């Protein structure tokens, strides 16, 4: 007989939205307490951690981040730190005439005396823009993972593709006792 109804511990129930709401509230309340902002804002990327018989697999969402902006290091024998930063960037410019609807320019093909012109990005110094909604994660991030067993730090591999960081952390081989024969 179960002490709690099955719906309380059903694995199909996802608490992810609740945890994200709590994270957002925590971030909001911290901004109000400090009164001043020191440095860049911080955020925590979401990770899945999976244990197999031979290794730990970490899969993290790092949207809009370049792999050059991410560092992975072991701070202790069984503790790994992942950190980095991302910034909000915008590009403004004039598209080539062939890409604007209603223009009759020849597109990519140029004839005899015509010169082809490339669109040059315009940089606007206007700070009059107001954010109506800011949901993207920007600033510095840091996540620390502590493994319950010893890991083989020398064999750790990491891949970064399409905004997903995949890290494979092999478990250290267990020390086997060896019997010594006496001559």
Backbone as JSON Lines, residues from 0, in Angstrom:
{"i":0,"aa":"X","n":[0.84,-1.18,0.0],"ca":[0.0,0.0,0.0],"c":[0.89,1.24,0.0]}
{"i":1,"aa":"X","n":[0.59,2.18,-0.87],"ca":[1.37,3.41,-0.98],"c":[0.89,4.43,0.04]}
{"i":2,"aa":"X","n":[1.84,5.2,0.57],"ca":[1.5,6.24,1.53],"c":[0.98,7.5,0.84]}
{"i":3,"aa":"X","n":[1.39,7.7,-0.41],"ca":[0.96,8.87,-1.16],"c":[0.29,8.43,-2.45]}
{"i":4,"aa":"X","n":[-0.66,9.21,-2.95],"ca":[-1.27,8.85,-4.23],"c":[-0.23,8.84,-5.34]}
{"i":5,"aa":"X","n":[-0.41,7.99,-6.32],"ca":[0.55,7.84,-7.4],"c":[0.8,9.15,-8.14]}
{"i":6,"aa":"X","n":[-0.21,10.01,-8.21],"ca":[-0.05,11.27,-8.94],"c":[1.0,12.18,-8.32]}
{"i":7,"aa":"X","n":[1.32,12.01,-7.03],"ca":[2.33,12.86,-6.39],"c":[3.74,12.53,-6.83]}
{"i":8,"aa":"X","n":[4.0,11.3,-7.18],"ca":[5.36,10.93,-7.57],"c":[5.41,10.3,-8.95]}
{"i":9,"aa":"X","n":[4.42,10.57,-9.77],"ca":[4.38,10.06,-11.13],"c":[5.48,10.72,-11.95]}
{"i":10,"aa":"X","n":[6.27,9.93,-12.65],"ca":[7.4,10.48,-13.41],"c":[6.96,11.29,-14.62]}
{"i":11,"aa":"X","n":[5.7,11.16,-15.04],"ca":[5.22,11.93,-16.19],"c":[4.95,13.39,-15.82]}
{"i":12,"aa":"X","n":[4.77,13.68,-14.54],"ca":[4.51,15.04,-14.1],"c":[5.81,15.83,-14.17]}
{"i":13,"aa":"X","n":[5.74,16.98,-14.83],"ca":[6.93,17.81,-14.99],"c":[6.84,19.02,-14.08]}
{"i":14,"aa":"X","n":[7.86,19.2,-13.26],"ca":[7.93,20.35,-12.38],"c":[8.81,21.45,-12.96]}
{"i":15,"aa":"X","n":[9.28,21.27,-14.19],"ca":[10.18,22.24,-14.8],"c":[9.58,23.65,-14.83]}
{"i":16,"aa":"X","n":[8.31,23.84,-15.24],"ca":[7.77,25.2,-15.23],"c":[7.75,25.82,-13.83]}
{"i":17,"aa":"X","n":[7.47,25.02,-12.82],"ca":[7.46,25.54,-11.45],"c":[8.87,25.98,-11.03]}
{"i":18,"aa":"X","n":[9.88,25.16,-11.34],"ca":[11.24,25.51,-10.97],"c":[11.72,26.75,-11.72]}
{"i":19,"aa":"X","n":[11.34,26.89,-12.99],"ca":[11.73,28.1,-13.74],"c":[11.06,29.34,-13.15]}
{"i":20,"aa":"X","n":[9.8,29.19,-12.72],"ca":[9.1,30.3,-12.08],"c":[9.82,30.7,-10.79]}
{"i":21,"aa":"X","n":[10.23,29.71,-10.0],"ca":[10.95,30.01,-8.76],"c":[12.3,30.67,-9.04]}
{"i":22,"aa":"X","n":[13.01,30.21,-10.09],"ca":[14.27,30.84,-10.47],"c":[14.06,32.29,-10.88]}
{"i":23,"aa":"X","n":[13.02,32.53,-11.69],"ca":[12.73,33.9,-12.12],"c":[12.39,34.79,-10.93]}
{"i":24,"aa":"X","n":[11.59,34.26,-10.0],"ca":[11.25,35.05,-8.82],"c":[12.49,35.34,-7.98]}
{"i":25,"aa":"X","n":[13.36,34.35,-7.83],"ca":[14.59,34.55,-7.07],"c":[15.46,35.62,-7.72]}
{"i":26,"aa":"X","n":[15.61,35.56,-9.04],"ca":[16.4,36.58,-9.75],"c":[15.77,37.96,-9.59]}
{"i":27,"aa":"X","n":[14.45,38.04,-9.68],"ca":[13.74,39.31,-9.53],"c":[13.93,39.88,-8.13]}
{"i":28,"aa":"X","n":[13.79,39.03,-7.11],"ca":[13.9,39.51,-5.74],"c":[15.33,39.94,-5.4]}
{"i":29,"aa":"X","n":[16.33,39.29,-5.98],"ca":[17.72,39.68,-5.72],"c":[18.03,41.06,-6.31]}
{"i":30,"aa":"X","n":[17.44,41.39,-7.44],"ca":[17.67,42.7,-8.05],"c":[17.14,43.81,-7.16]}
{"i":31,"aa":"X","n":[15.97,43.59,-6.54],"ca":[15.36,44.6,-5.69],"c":[16.1,44.8,-4.39]}
{"i":32,"aa":"X","n":[16.72,43.77,-3.84],"ca":[17.4,43.85,-2.55],"c":[18.69,44.64,-2.66]}
{"i":33,"aa":"X","n":[19.44,44.41,-3.71],"ca":[20.76,45.03,-3.79],"c":[20.68,46.53,-4.04]}
{"i":34,"aa":"X","n":[19.68,46.98,-4.8],"ca":[19.55,48.39,-5.08],"c":[20.5,48.88,-6.16]}
{"i":35,"aa":"X","n":[21.62,48.28,-6.29],"ca":[22.58,48.64,-7.33],"c":[23.04,47.37,-8.01]}
{"i":36,"aa":"X","n":[23.43,47.51,-9.24],"ca":[23.88,46.34,-10.0],"c":[25.39,46.36,-10.07]}
{"i":37,"aa":"X","n":[25.98,45.26,-9.69],"ca":[27.43,45.15,-9.75],"c":[27.79,44.2,-10.86]}
{"i":38,"aa":"X","n":[28.56,44.68,-11.82],"ca":[29.0,43.81,-12.91],"c":[27.86,43.41,-13.82]}
{"i":39,"aa":"X","n":[28.04,42.27,-14.47],"ca":[27.05,41.77,-15.4],"c":[26.02,40.92,-14.66]}
{"i":40,"aa":"X","n":[24.8,40.84,-15.18],"ca":[23.81,39.96,-14.57],"c":[24.25,38.5,-14.71]}
{"i":41,"aa":"X","n":[23.74,37.66,-13.84],"ca":[24.1,36.25,-13.93],"c":[22.85,35.41,-14.15]}
{"i":42,"aa":"X","n":[23.05,34.23,-14.7],"ca":[21.96,33.3,-14.94],"c":[22.51,31.89,-14.9]}
{"i":43,"aa":"X","n":[21.63,30.91,-14.82],"ca":[22.06,29.52,-14.76],"c":[21.46,28.75,-15.93]}
{"i":44,"aa":"X","n":[22.31,28.16,-16.76],"ca":[21.79,27.35,-17.86],"c":[21.18,26.06,-17.33]}
{"i":45,"aa":"X","n":[20.26,25.5,-18.08],"ca":[19.58,24.26,-17.7],"c":[20.4,23.07,-18.2]}
{"i":46,"aa":"X","n":[20.58,22.07,-17.35],"ca":[21.35,20.87,-17.69],"c":[20.55,19.62,-17.37]}
{"i":47,"aa":"X","n":[20.77,18.59,-18.16],"ca":[20.32,17.23,-17.85],"c":[21.57,16.46,-17.48]}
{"i":48,"aa":"X","n":[21.52,15.72,-16.37],"ca":[22.65,14.89,-15.94],"c":[22.16,13.45,-15.9]}
{"i":49,"aa":"X","n":[22.89,12.6,-16.6],"ca":[22.5,11.19,-16.72],"c":[23.68,10.32,-16.31]}
{"i":50,"aa":"X","n":[23.41,9.29,-15.53],"ca":[24.46,8.38,-15.1],"c":[24.28,7.04,-15.8]}
{"i":51,"aa":"X","n":[25.36,6.55,-16.39],"ca":[25.38,5.2,-16.96],"c":[26.33,4.37,-16.12]}
{"i":52,"aa":"X","n":[26.54,3.14,-16.49],"ca":[27.44,2.29,-15.74],"c":[28.88,2.74,-15.79]}
{"i":53,"aa":"X","n":[29.28,3.41,-16.88],"ca":[30.68,3.8,-17.07],"c":[30.95,5.29,-16.94]}
{"i":54,"aa":"X","n":[29.91,6.14,-17.02],"ca":[30.17,7.58,-17.08],"c":[28.96,8.39,-16.63]}
{"i":55,"aa":"X","n":[29.2,9.69,-16.52],"ca":[28.14,10.68,-16.31],"c":[28.04,11.48,-17.6]}
{"i":56,"aa":"X","n":[26.82,11.72,-18.05],"ca":[26.59,12.52,-19.26],"c":[25.87,13.79,-18.85]}
{"i":57,"aa":"X","n":[26.4,14.92,-19.27],"ca":[25.78,16.21,-19.01],"c":[25.4,16.83,-20.34]}
{"i":58,"aa":"X","n":[24.17,17.3,-20.44],"ca":[23.67,17.95,-21.65],"c":[23.06,19.28,-21.22]}
{"i":59,"aa":"X","n":[23.68,20.39,-21.65],"ca":[23.22,21.7,-21.21],"c":[22.82,22.6,-22.36]}
{"i":60,"aa":"X","n":[21.81,23.43,-22.11],"ca":[21.33,24.39,-23.1],"c":[22.09,25.71,-22.92]}
{"i":61,"aa":"X","n":[22.82,26.1,-23.95],"ca":[23.55,27.36,-23.95],"c":[23.22,28.12,-25.24]}
{"i":62,"aa":"X","n":[22.0,28.6,-25.39],"ca":[21.6,29.23,-26.65],"c":[22.32,30.55,-26.89]}
{"i":63,"aa":"X","n":[22.76,30.73,-28.12],"ca":[23.39,31.98,-28.52],"c":[24.8,32.19,-28.0]}
{"i":64,"aa":"X","n":[25.43,31.14,-27.5],"ca":[26.77,31.26,-26.93],"c":[27.77,30.58,-27.85]}
{"i":65,"aa":"X","n":[28.93,31.18,-28.01],"ca":[30.02,30.57,-28.78],"c":[30.82,29.66,-27.86]}
{"i":66,"aa":"X","n":[31.38,28.6,-28.43],"ca":[32.14,27.67,-27.6],"c":[33.38,28.33,-27.0]}
{"i":67,"aa":"X","n":[33.88,29.4,-27.63],"ca":[35.04,30.11,-27.09],"c":[34.71,30.84,-25.79]}
{"i":68,"aa":"X","n":[33.43,31.07,-25.53],"ca":[33.01,31.8,-24.34],"c":[32.64,30.88,-23.18]}
{"i":69,"aa":"X","n":[32.95,29.58,-23.29],"ca":[32.61,28.61,-22.25],"c":[33.9,27.97,-21.73]}
{"i":70,"aa":"X","n":[34.02,27.86,-20.41],"ca":[35.17,27.2,-19.79],"c":[34.67,26.07,-18.9]}
{"i":71,"aa":"X","n":[35.37,24.94,-18.94],"ca":[35.05,23.79,-18.11],"c":[36.32,23.44,-17.34]}
{"i":72,"aa":"X","n":[36.2,23.31,-16.03],"ca":[37.37,22.96,-15.22],"c":[36.95,22.16,-13.99]}
{"i":73,"aa":"X","n":[37.88,21.37,-13.49],"ca":[37.67,20.64,-12.25],"c":[38.26,21.46,-11.12]}
{"i":74,"aa":"X","n":[37.43,21.86,-10.17],"ca":[37.9,22.64,-9.04],"c":[38.35,21.74,-7.89]}
{"i":75,"aa":"X","n":[37.83,20.53,-7.84],"ca":[38.2,19.51,-6.87],"c":[38.16,18.17,-7.59]}
{"i":76,"aa":"X","n":[38.66,17.09,-6.98],"ca":[38.69,15.81,-7.68],"c":[37.34,15.33,-8.21]}
{"i":77,"aa":"X","n":[36.25,15.67,-7.54],"ca":[34.93,15.21,-7.97],"c":[33.97,16.37,-8.25]}
{"i":78,"aa":"X","n":[34.49,17.57,-8.45],"ca":[33.66,18.76,-8.69],"c":[34.06,19.44,-9.99]}
{"i":79,"aa":"X","n":[33.09,19.65,-10.86],"ca":[33.34,20.29,-12.14],"c":[32.58,21.61,-12.21]}
{"i":80,"aa":"X","n":[33.24,22.64,-12.72],"ca":[32.65,23.96,-12.86],"c":[32.56,24.31,-14.34]}
{"i":81,"aa":"X","n":[31.38,24.73,-14.76],"ca":[31.15,25.19,-16.13],"c":[30.75,26.66,-16.02]}
{"i":82,"aa":"X","n":[31.47,27.54,-16.72],"ca":[31.14,28.95,-16.65],"c":[31.39,29.62,-17.98]}
{"i":83,"aa":"X","n":[30.82,30.8,-18.13],"ca":[30.99,31.54,-19.37],"c":[30.18,32.81,-19.33]}
{"i":84,"aa":"X","n":[29.99,33.38,-20.51],"ca":[29.23,34.63,-20.6],"c":[28.62,34.78,-21.98]}
{"i":85,"aa":"X","n":[27.56,35.53,-22.04],"ca":[26.93,35.85,-23.3],"c":[26.47,37.3,-23.24]}
{"i":86,"aa":"X","n":[26.46,37.94,-24.39],"ca":[26.04,39.33,-24.47],"c":[24.95,39.46,-25.51]}
{"i":87,"aa":"X","n":[24.14,40.46,-25.36],"ca":[23.08,40.74,-26.31],"c":[23.7,41.53,-27.46]}
{"i":88,"aa":"X","n":[23.57,41.03,-28.68],"ca":[24.14,41.72,-29.84],"c":[23.05,41.93,-30.88]}
{"i":89,"aa":"X","n":[23.18,43.03,-31.59],"ca":[22.23,43.35,-32.65],"c":[23.01,43.79,-33.88]}
{"i":90,"aa":"X","n":[22.46,43.5,-35.05],"ca":[23.04,43.96,-36.3],"c":[21.97,44.71,-37.05]}
{"i":91,"aa":"X","n":[22.29,45.91,-37.45],"ca":[21.36,46.71,-38.23],"c":[22.04,47.06,-39.53]}
{"i":92,"aa":"X","n":[21.29,47.08,-40.59],"ca":[21.89,47.42,-41.86],"c":[20.84,47.51,-42.94]}
{"i":93,"aa":"X","n":[21.28,47.84,-44.13],"ca":[20.4,47.91,-45.28],"c":[20.63,46.68,-46.13]}
{"i":94,"aa":"X","n":[19.56,45.91,-46.41],"ca":[19.75,44.72,-47.23],"c":[20.09,45.09,-48.67]}
{"i":95,"aa":"X","n":[20.73,44.2,-49.42],"ca":[21.02,44.47,-50.82],"c":[19.72,44.74,-51.58]}
{"i":96,"aa":"X","n":[19.81,45.55,-52.64],"ca":[18.62,45.95,-53.38],"c":[17.84,44.77,-53.93]}
{"i":97,"aa":"X","n":[18.5,43.68,-54.28],"ca":[17.82,42.52,-54.83],"c":[16.97,41.79,-53.8]}
{"i":98,"aa":"X","n":[17.18,42.05,-52.53],"ca":[16.42,41.37,-51.49],"c":[15.2,42.15,-51.03]}
{"i":99,"aa":"X","n":[15.07,43.4,-51.47],"ca":[13.92,44.21,-51.08],"c":[12.83,44.02,-52.11]}
{"i":100,"aa":"X","n":[11.61,43.77,-51.65],"ca":[10.49,43.55,-52.56],"c":[10.21,44.83,-53.34]}
{"i":101,"aa":"X","n":[9.85,44.67,-54.6],"ca":[9.47,45.8,-55.43],"c":[10.62,46.49,-56.13]}
{"i":102,"aa":"X","n":[11.85,46.05,-55.93],"ca":[12.97,46.67,-56.63],"c":[13.24,45.89,-57.9]}
{"i":103,"aa":"X","n":[13.78,46.58,-58.89],"ca":[14.01,45.94,-60.19],"c":[15.48,45.73,-60.46]}
{"i":104,"aa":"X","n":[16.3,45.85,-59.5],"ca":[17.74,45.67,-59.69],"c":[18.02,44.21,-60.04]}
{"i":105,"aa":"X","n":[19.08,43.95,-60.75],"ca":[19.4,42.63,-61.25],"c":[19.88,41.63,-60.22]}
{"i":106,"aa":"X","n":[19.82,41.9,-58.96],"ca":[20.23,40.94,-57.93],"c":[21.72,40.74,-57.9]}
{"i":107,"aa":"X","n":[22.16,39.48,-57.94],"ca":[23.58,39.16,-57.8],"c":[24.34,39.31,-59.11]}
{"i":108,"aa":"X","n":[23.64,39.37,-60.24],"ca":[24.32,39.46,-61.54],"c":[24.51,40.92,-61.88]}
{"i":109,"aa":"X","n":[25.73,41.3,-62.24],"ca":[26.0,42.68,-62.65],"c":[26.44,42.67,-64.1]}
{"i":110,"aa":"X","n":[26.12,43.76,-64.78],"ca":[26.47,43.86,-66.18],"c":[27.57,44.89,-66.36]}
{"i":111,"aa":"X","n":[28.3,44.76,-67.46],"ca":[29.37,45.65,-67.9],"c":[29.83,46.73,-66.96]}
{"i":112,"aa":"X","n":[29.26,47.94,-67.08],"ca":[29.77,49.09,-66.36],"c":[29.21,49.25,-64.96]}
{"i":113,"aa":"X","n":[28.25,48.44,-64.55],"ca":[27.69,48.61,-63.21],"c":[28.65,48.09,-62.14]}
{"i":114,"aa":"X","n":[28.6,48.69,-61.0],"ca":[29.38,48.21,-59.87],"c":[28.45,47.53,-58.88]}
{"i":115,"aa":"X","n":[28.93,46.45,-58.31],"ca":[28.1,45.8,-57.29],"c":[28.42,46.46,-55.94]}
{"i":116,"aa":"X","n":[27.39,46.68,-55.16],"ca":[27.55,47.29,-53.85],"c":[27.14,46.3,-52.79]}
{"i":117,"aa":"X","n":[27.9,46.26,-51.72],"ca":[27.56,45.39,-50.6],"c":[26.87,46.23,-49.53]}
{"i":118,"aa":"X","n":[25.95,45.62,-48.85],"ca":[25.27,46.31,-47.76],"c":[26.23,46.46,-46.59]}
{"i":119,"aa":"X","n":[26.35,47.65,-46.11],"ca":[27.24,47.91,-44.97],"c":[26.38,48.07,-43.72]}
{"i":120,"aa":"X","n":[26.76,47.4,-42.66],"ca":[25.99,47.55,-41.42],"c":[26.05,48.98,-40.91]}
{"i":121,"aa":"X","n":[24.91,49.47,-40.46],"ca":[24.85,50.8,-39.88],"c":[24.92,50.65,-38.37]}
{"i":122,"aa":"X","n":[25.71,51.48,-37.77],"ca":[25.76,51.45,-36.31],"c":[25.0,52.66,-35.8]}
{"i":123,"aa":"X","n":[24.02,52.41,-34.99],"ca":[23.22,53.49,-34.44],"c":[23.61,53.7,-32.99]}
{"i":124,"aa":"X","n":[23.82,54.93,-32.63],"ca":[24.2,55.28,-31.27],"c":[22.98,55.67,-30.44]}
{"i":125,"aa":"X","n":[21.8,55.32,-30.91],"ca":[20.58,55.71,-30.23],"c":[20.34,54.85,-29.0]}
{"i":126,"aa":"X","n":[20.28,55.49,-27.84],"ca":[19.98,54.79,-26.6],"c":[18.52,55.03,-26.2]}
{"i":127,"aa":"X","n":[17.69,55.45,-27.15],"ca":[16.31,55.75,-26.85],"c":[15.42,54.51,-26.88]}
{"i":128,"aa":"X","n":[15.98,53.37,-27.24],"ca":[15.19,52.15,-27.31],"c":[14.83,51.68,-25.9]}
{"i":129,"aa":"X","n":[13.6,51.22,-25.76],"ca":[13.1,50.71,-24.49],"c":[12.72,49.26,-24.65]}
{"i":130,"aa":"X","n":[13.17,48.44,-23.73],"ca":[12.79,47.03,-23.77],"c":[11.37,46.88,-23.22]}
{"i":131,"aa":"X","n":[10.52,46.27,-24.0],"ca":[9.17,45.96,-23.55],"c":[9.14,44.57,-22.94]}
{"i":132,"aa":"X","n":[10.05,43.74,-23.41],"ca":[10.14,42.37,-22.91],"c":[11.58,41.93,-23.07]}
{"i":133,"aa":"X","n":[12.16,41.38,-22.03],"ca":[13.53,40.9,-22.07],"c":[13.57,39.51,-21.46]}
{"i":134,"aa":"X","n":[13.54,38.48,-22.3],"ca":[13.49,37.1,-21.82],"c":[14.77,36.32,-22.1]}
{"i":135,"aa":"X","n":[15.63,36.85,-22.94],"ca":[16.86,36.12,-23.26],"c":[17.82,36.18,-22.09]}
{"i":136,"aa":"X","n":[18.55,35.11,-21.92],"ca":[19.54,35.05,-20.84],"c":[20.82,35.71,-21.31]}
{"i":137,"aa":"X","n":[21.23,36.75,-20.61],"ca":[22.47,37.45,-20.93],"c":[23.28,37.62,-19.66]}
{"i":138,"aa":"X","n":[24.57,37.78,-19.84],"ca":[25.45,37.97,-18.7],"c":[26.34,36.77,-18.47]}
{"i":139,"aa":"X","n":[26.78,36.63,-17.25],"ca":[27.68,35.53,-16.9],"c":[26.88,34.37,-16.32]}
{"i":140,"aa":"X","n":[27.37,33.17,-16.55],"ca":[26.71,32.0,-15.96],"c":[27.75,31.1,-15.34]}
{"i":141,"aa":"X","n":[27.29,30.28,-14.41],"ca":[28.17,29.36,-13.72],"c":[27.34,28.21,-13.18]}
{"i":142,"aa":"X","n":[27.79,26.99,-13.42],"ca":[27.15,25.8,-12.86],"c":[28.23,24.89,-12.32]}
{"i":143,"aa":"X","n":[27.98,24.34,-11.16],"ca":[28.92,23.42,-10.53],"c":[28.23,22.08,-10.36]}
{"i":144,"aa":"X","n":[28.97,21.01,-10.65],"ca":[28.44,19.66,-10.52],"c":[29.39,18.84,-9.65]}
{"i":145,"aa":"X","n":[28.82,18.19,-8.64],"ca":[29.59,17.32,-7.75],"c":[29.19,15.88,-8.04]}
{"i":146,"aa":"X","n":[30.17,15.05,-8.33],"ca":[29.9,13.65,-8.67],"c":[30.05,12.78,-7.43]}
{"i":147,"aa":"X","n":[29.16,11.81,-7.24],"ca":[29.2,10.98,-6.04],"c":[30.35,9.97,-6.02]}
{"i":148,"aa":"X","n":[30.92,9.67,-7.18],"ca":[32.03,8.72,-7.25],"c":[33.23,9.41,-7.89]}
{"i":149,"aa":"X","n":[34.39,8.78,-7.79],"ca":[35.58,9.35,-8.42],"c":[35.44,9.3,-9.93]}
{"i":150,"aa":"X","n":[35.96,10.34,-10.6],"ca":[35.88,10.42,-12.05],"c":[37.28,10.47,-12.64]}
{"i":151,"aa":"X","n":[37.37,10.09,-13.92],"ca":[38.63,10.12,-14.65],"c":[38.74,11.46,-15.37]}
{"i":152,"aa":"X","n":[39.36,12.44,-14.73],"ca":[39.44,13.8,-15.28],"c":[40.18,13.86,-16.61]}
{"i":153,"aa":"X","n":[41.13,12.98,-16.81],"ca":[41.95,13.01,-18.03],"c":[41.17,12.55,-19.26]}
{"i":154,"aa":"X","n":[40.07,11.83,-19.08],"ca":[39.31,11.28,-20.21],"c":[38.01,12.02,-20.49]}
{"i":155,"aa":"X","n":[37.8,13.17,-19.87],"ca":[36.57,13.93,-20.08],"c":[36.57,14.52,-21.49]}
{"i":156,"aa":"X","n":[35.43,14.41,-22.17],"ca":[35.29,15.0,-23.51],"c":[34.08,15.93,-23.5]}
{"i":157,"aa":"X","n":[34.16,16.99,-24.31],"ca":[33.07,17.95,-24.41],"c":[32.87,18.31,-25.87]}
{"i":158,"aa":"X","n":[31.6,18.38,-26.28],"ca":[31.22,18.79,-27.63],"c":[30.17,19.88,-27.51]}
{"i":159,"aa":"X","n":[30.23,20.84,-28.44],"ca":[29.27,21.94,-28.44],"c":[28.71,22.09,-29.84]}
{"i":160,"aa":"X","n":[27.41,21.86,-29.99],"ca":[26.8,21.95,-31.31],"c":[25.36,22.44,-31.17]}
{"i":161,"aa":"X","n":[25.0,23.42,-31.98],"ca":[23.64,23.95,-32.03],"c":[23.14,24.41,-30.66]}
{"i":162,"aa":"X","n":[24.01,25.02,-29.87],"ca":[23.6,25.55,-28.58],"c":[23.49,24.53,-27.47]}
{"i":163,"aa":"X","n":[23.9,23.28,-27.72],"ca":[23.85,22.22,-26.71],"c":[25.28,21.8,-26.38]}
{"i":164,"aa":"X","n":[25.62,21.87,-25.1],"ca":[26.92,21.43,-24.61],"c":[26.77,20.02,-24.07]}
{"i":165,"aa":"X","n":[27.51,19.08,-24.66],"ca":[27.49,17.68,-24.23],"c":[28.84,17.34,-23.62]}
{"i":166,"aa":"X","n":[28.82,16.88,-22.37],"ca":[30.05,16.54,-21.66],"c":[29.94,15.09,-21.2]}
{"i":167,"aa":"X","n":[30.97,14.31,-21.49],"ca":[31.04,12.92,-21.05],"c":[32.15,12.82,-20.0]}
{"i":168,"aa":"X","n":[31.76,12.47,-18.78],"ca":[32.7,12.37,-17.66],"c":[32.79,10.91,-17.25]}
{"i":169,"aa":"X","n":[33.84,10.19,-17.69],"ca":[33.97,8.77,-17.34],"c":[34.23,8.58,-15.84]}
{"i":170,"aa":"X","n":[33.68,7.52,-15.31],"ca":[33.94,7.16,-13.92],"c":[35.34,6.56,-13.84]}
{"i":171,"aa":"X","n":[36.01,6.79,-12.72],"ca":[37.34,6.21,-12.52],"c":[37.2,4.71,-12.29]}
{"i":172,"aa":"X","n":[38.15,3.99,-12.79],"ca":[38.13,2.54,-12.59],"c":[38.34,2.25,-11.12]}
{"i":173,"aa":"X","n":[37.59,1.29,-10.62],"ca":[37.69,0.94,-9.2],"c":[39.03,0.27,-8.94]}
{"i":174,"aa":"X","n":[39.59,0.6,-7.82],"ca":[40.87,0.03,-7.43],"c":[40.65,-1.42,-7.01]}
{"i":175,"aa":"X","n":[41.34,-2.31,-7.69],"ca":[41.22,-3.74,-7.36],"c":[42.39,-4.14,-6.49]}
{"i":176,"aa":"X","n":[42.1,-4.94,-5.49],"ca":[43.19,-5.39,-4.62],"c":[44.0,-6.46,-5.35]}
{"i":177,"aa":"X","n":[45.27,-6.47,-5.08],"ca":[46.16,-7.42,-5.73],"c":[46.92,-8.17,-4.66]}
{"i":178,"aa":"X","n":[46.86,-9.46,-4.74],"ca":[47.53,-10.3,-3.76],"c":[48.97,-10.54,-4.22]}
{"i":179,"aa":"X","n":[49.88,-10.38,-3.3],"ca":[51.3,-10.56,-3.59],"c":[51.74,-11.92,-3.03]}
{"i":180,"aa":"X","n":[52.36,-12.68,-3.89],"ca":[52.86,-14.0,-3.46],"c":[54.19,-13.83,-2.73]}
{"i":181,"aa":"X","n":[54.34,-14.54,-1.65],"ca":[55.58,-14.49,-0.86],"c":[56.47,-15.64,-1.3]}
{"i":182,"aa":"X","n":[57.73,-15.35,-1.64],"ca":[58.69,-16.38,-2.05],"c":[59.56,-16.8,-0.89]}
